[in-house]
PDB file of C-alpha atoms in Angstrom:
ATOM      1  CA  MET A  25      22.304 -72.248  31.882  1.00  0.00           C
ATOM      2  CA  ALA A  26      18.521 -72.139  33.122  1.00  0.00           C
ATOM      3  CA  PHE A  27      17.464 -74.339  36.234  1.00  0.00           C
ATOM      4  CA  SER A  28      13.735 -75.305  36.401  1.00  0.00           C
ATOM      5  CA  SER A  29      12.159 -76.539  39.537  1.00  0.00           C
ATOM      6  CA  THR A  30       8.699 -78.152  39.538  1.00  0.00           C
ATOM      7  CA  CYS A  31       7.647 -77.862  42.942  1.00  0.00           C
ATOM      8  CA  ALA A  32       8.399 -68.393  39.303  1.00  0.00           C
ATOM      9  CA  GLY A  33      10.959 -65.862  38.221  1.00  0.00           C
ATOM     10  CA  LEU A  34      14.607 -64.696  38.274  1.00  0.00           C
ATOM     11  CA  LEU A  35      16.789 -65.296  40.937  1.00  0.00           C
ATOM     12  CA  ALA A  36      18.261 -61.775  42.275  1.00  0.00           C
ATOM     13  CA  PRO A  37      19.352 -61.337  45.829  1.00  0.00           C
ATOM     14  CA  ILE A  38      16.584 -58.925  46.450  1.00  0.00           C
ATOM     15  CA  ILE A  39      13.678 -60.928  44.944  1.00  0.00           C
ATOM     16  CA  ALA A  40      14.982 -64.668  45.307  1.00  0.00           C
ATOM     17  CA  GLU A  41      12.699 -65.155  48.445  1.00  0.00           C
ATOM     18  CA  LEU A  42       9.787 -63.853  46.595  1.00  0.00           C
ATOM     19  CA  THR A  43      10.012 -65.973  43.454  1.00  0.00           C
ATOM     20  CA  LEU A  44      11.575 -69.157  44.658  1.00  0.00           C
ATOM     21  CA  GLY A  45       9.739 -69.762  47.962  1.00  0.00           C
ATOM     22  CA  HIS A  46      11.404 -71.233  50.652  1.00  0.00           C
ATOM     23  CA  SER A  47      11.444 -75.002  49.227  1.00  0.00           C
ATOM     24  CA  TYR A  48      14.780 -76.734  48.391  1.00  0.00           C
ATOM     25  CA  ALA A  49      14.673 -74.785  44.735  1.00  0.00           C
ATOM     26  CA  TYR A  50      15.190 -71.688  46.900  1.00  0.00           C
ATOM     27  CA  ILE A  51      17.862 -73.265  48.908  1.00  0.00           C
ATOM     28  CA  ILE A  52      19.748 -74.756  45.870  1.00  0.00           C
ATOM     29  CA  GLY A  53      19.148 -71.757  43.519  1.00  0.00           C
ATOM     30  CA  GLY A  54      21.094 -69.376  46.382  1.00  0.00           C
ATOM     31  CA  LYS A  55      23.657 -72.000  46.775  1.00  0.00           C
ATOM     32  CA  ILE A  56      24.518 -72.313  42.950  1.00  0.00           C
ATOM     33  CA  ALA A  57      23.858 -68.613  41.895  1.00  0.00           C
ATOM     34  CA  ASN A  58      26.504 -67.716  44.813  1.00  0.00           C
ATOM     35  CA  GLU A  59      29.125 -70.066  43.697  1.00  0.00           C
ATOM     36  CA  ARG A  60      28.534 -69.094  40.063  1.00  0.00           C
ATOM     37  CA  ALA A  61      27.670 -65.518  40.178  1.00  0.00           C
ATOM     38  CA  GLU A  62      29.911 -64.732  37.203  1.00  0.00           C
ATOM     39  CA  GLN A  63      27.618 -66.933  34.973  1.00  0.00           C
ATOM     40  CA  ASN A  64      24.303 -65.109  35.680  1.00  0.00           C
ATOM     41  CA  LEU A  65      22.134 -68.072  36.004  1.00  0.00           C
ATOM     42  CA  VAL A  66      18.546 -67.856  35.747  1.00  0.00           C
ATOM     43  CA  PHE A  67      16.512 -69.932  38.046  1.00  0.00           C
ATOM     44  CA  TYR A  68      12.662 -70.720  38.078  1.00  0.00           C
ATOM     45  CA  ASN A  69      10.410 -72.579  40.665  1.00  0.00           C
ATOM     46  CA  ARG A  70       7.266 -73.617  38.945  1.00  0.00           C
ATOM     47  CA  GLY A  71       6.160 -75.768  41.913  1.00  0.00           C
ATOM     48  CA  ILE A  72       2.499 -75.271  43.263  1.00  0.00           C
ATOM     49  CA  SER A  73       1.980 -76.389  46.826  1.00  0.00           C
ATOM     50  CA  GLY A  74      -0.890 -78.995  47.031  1.00  0.00           C
ATOM     51  CA  ASP A  75      -0.229 -80.192  43.296  1.00  0.00           C
ATOM     52  CA  ARG A  76      -0.148 -83.774  42.355  1.00  0.00           C
ATOM     53  CA  ILE A  77       1.270 -85.486  39.023  1.00  0.00           C
ATOM     54  CA  SER A  78      -2.085 -84.753  37.194  1.00  0.00           C
ATOM     55  CA  ASP A  79      -1.456 -80.910  37.655  1.00  0.00           C
ATOM     56  CA  LEU A  80       1.884 -81.227  36.706  1.00  0.00           C
ATOM     57  CA  TYR A  81       1.271 -83.214  33.601  1.00  0.00           C
ATOM     58  CA  ALA A  82      -1.640 -80.695  32.424  1.00  0.00           C
ATOM     59  CA  ARG A  83       0.969 -77.705  33.038  1.00  0.00           C
ATOM     60  CA  TRP A  84       4.206 -79.306  31.907  1.00  0.00           C
ATOM     61  CA  ASN A  85       4.838 -77.773  28.555  1.00  0.00           C
ATOM     62  CA  GLU A  86       4.410 -74.307  29.776  1.00  0.00           C
ATOM     63  CA  ASP A  87       6.183 -74.579  33.033  1.00  0.00           C
ATOM     64  CA  ALA A  88       9.270 -76.790  31.731  1.00  0.00           C
ATOM     65  CA  ILE A  89       9.652 -77.306  28.186  1.00  0.00           C
ATOM     66  CA  TYR A  90       9.031 -73.904  26.798  1.00  0.00           C
ATOM     67  CA  LEU A  91      11.994 -72.546  29.189  1.00  0.00           C
ATOM     68  CA  GLN A  92      14.197 -75.070  27.788  1.00  0.00           C
ATOM     69  CA  PRO A  93      16.306 -75.516  30.665  1.00  0.00           C
ATOM     70  CA  ASN A  94      19.687 -77.397  30.995  1.00  0.00           C
ATOM     71  CA  ILE A  95      18.786 -78.974  34.298  1.00  0.00           C
ATOM     72  CA  ILE A  96      15.306 -79.778  35.778  1.00  0.00           C
ATOM     73  CA  SER A  97      14.611 -80.919  39.113  1.00  0.00           C
ATOM     74  CA  ILE A  98      11.188 -82.483  39.804  1.00  0.00           C
ATOM     75  CA  LEU A  99       9.624 -83.338  43.175  1.00  0.00           C
ATOM     76  CA  ILE A 100       6.251 -84.699  42.644  1.00  0.00           C
ATOM     77  CA  GLY A 101       3.931 -87.080  44.475  1.00  0.00           C
ATOM     78  CA  VAL A 102       3.717 -85.982  47.891  1.00  0.00           C
ATOM     79  CA  ASN A 103       0.223 -85.125  47.814  1.00  0.00           C
ATOM     80  CA  ASP A 104      -0.489 -88.209  45.715  1.00  0.00           C
ATOM     81  CA  LEU A 105       1.429 -90.142  48.315  1.00  0.00           C
ATOM     82  CA  TRP A 106      -0.615 -87.956  51.060  1.00  0.00           C
ATOM     83  CA  ARG A 107      -3.927 -89.079  49.727  1.00  0.00           C
ATOM     84  CA  THR A 108      -3.014 -92.611  49.478  1.00  0.00           C
ATOM     85  CA  MET A 109      -2.116 -92.728  53.142  1.00  0.00           C
ATOM     86  CA  LYS A 110      -5.415 -90.998  53.912  1.00  0.00           C
ATOM     87  CA  GLY A 111      -7.523 -94.011  52.030  1.00  0.00           C
ATOM     88  CA  GLU A 112      -8.591 -91.770  48.973  1.00  0.00           C
ATOM     89  CA  PRO A 113      -9.151 -93.232  45.816  1.00  0.00           C
ATOM     90  CA  SER A 114      -7.363 -90.397  44.071  1.00  0.00           C
ATOM     91  CA  GLY A 115      -3.810 -91.163  45.340  1.00  0.00           C
ATOM     92  CA  ILE A 116      -1.220 -92.928  43.902  1.00  0.00           C
ATOM     93  CA  THR A 117      -2.646 -95.442  41.184  1.00  0.00           C
ATOM     94  CA  ASP A 118      -1.545 -96.763  37.980  1.00  0.00           C
ATOM     95  CA  ARG A 119      -2.080 -93.330  36.187  1.00  0.00           C
ATOM     96  CA  PHE A 120       0.490 -91.757  38.477  1.00  0.00           C
ATOM     97  CA  GLU A 121       3.095 -94.010  36.741  1.00  0.00           C
ATOM     98  CA  ARG A 122       1.602 -93.320  33.541  1.00  0.00           C
ATOM     99  CA  ALA A 123       1.834 -89.450  33.697  1.00  0.00           C
ATOM    100  CA  TYR A 124       4.899 -89.276  35.372  1.00  0.00           C
ATOM    101  CA  ARG A 125       6.248 -91.508  32.552  1.00  0.00           C
ATOM    102  CA  HIS A 126       4.992 -89.488  29.919  1.00  0.00           C
ATOM    103  CA  VAL A 127       6.337 -86.378  31.275  1.00  0.00           C
ATOM    104  CA  LEU A 128       9.869 -87.984  31.560  1.00  0.00           C
ATOM    105  CA  GLU A 129       9.644 -89.302  28.244  1.00  0.00           C
ATOM    106  CA  GLU A 130       8.424 -86.382  26.456  1.00  0.00           C
ATOM    107  CA  THR A 131      11.169 -84.265  28.168  1.00  0.00           C
ATOM    108  CA  GLY A 132      13.667 -86.736  26.817  1.00  0.00           C
ATOM    109  CA  GLU A 133      12.478 -86.246  23.415  1.00  0.00           C
ATOM    110  CA  VAL A 134      12.124 -82.787  23.193  1.00  0.00           C
ATOM    111  CA  LEU A 135      15.090 -81.475  25.217  1.00  0.00           C
ATOM    112  CA  PRO A 136      17.444 -84.568  24.977  1.00  0.00           C
ATOM    113  CA  GLN A 137      20.335 -82.115  26.331  1.00  0.00           C
ATOM    114  CA  THR A 138      18.467 -81.426  29.329  1.00  0.00           C
ATOM    115  CA  LYS A 139      19.396 -83.150  32.730  1.00  0.00           C
ATOM    116  CA  LEU A 140      17.021 -84.579  34.906  1.00  0.00           C
ATOM    117  CA  VAL A 141      17.111 -84.489  38.657  1.00  0.00           C
ATOM    118  CA  LEU A 142      14.312 -86.775  40.161  1.00  0.00           C
ATOM    119  CA  CYS A 143      13.581 -86.099  43.987  1.00  0.00           C
ATOM    120  CA  GLU A 144      11.780 -88.893  46.012  1.00  0.00           C
ATOM    121  CA  PRO A 145       8.308 -87.971  47.292  1.00  0.00           C
ATOM    122  CA  PHE A 146       8.435 -88.035  51.155  1.00  0.00           C
ATOM    123  CA  ILE A 147       5.849 -87.312  54.212  1.00  0.00           C
ATOM    124  CA  LEU A 148       7.064 -85.367  57.152  1.00  0.00           C
ATOM    125  CA  ASN A 149       5.040 -85.865  60.063  1.00  0.00           C
ATOM    126  CA  THR A 150       4.060 -82.520  60.774  1.00  0.00           C
ATOM    127  CA  GLY A 151       0.964 -80.151  59.698  1.00  0.00           C
ATOM    128  CA  ALA A 152      -1.910 -82.096  58.151  1.00  0.00           C
ATOM    129  CA  PRO A 153      -0.267 -85.474  58.124  1.00  0.00           C
ATOM    130  CA  ALA A 154       0.336 -85.130  62.054  1.00  0.00           C
ATOM    131  CA  GLU A 155      -3.192 -84.139  62.823  1.00  0.00           C
ATOM    132  CA  GLN A 156      -4.518 -87.143  60.922  1.00  0.00           C
TER     133      GLN A 156
END
């Protein structure tokens, strides 16, 4: 079983923090790997901080389809939403929906047995958003 999160590497006790970062992928990967240690599950975190749907779309085949995971968790749209909140024209547009739908539809066609977990984008009032 492979779990791919788009938000790199093999989950092992020593290197988990380095390969999965400190995001939800790290927390979930650690919990599931602990609960199912006998299954030797592999977790990938392909998320890139600052990416938008256009970035995800451009690397989807390499970062998700190629891995042929059993489960893909997608958290995308935070940076698109943030740009919209800042009044930038490069925020969420009709292209966001088209790109996201294409990613989901292509995944369904190519990997029909893969389960998708879609996470809703959100903005926390910390860091750059709090400074605005």
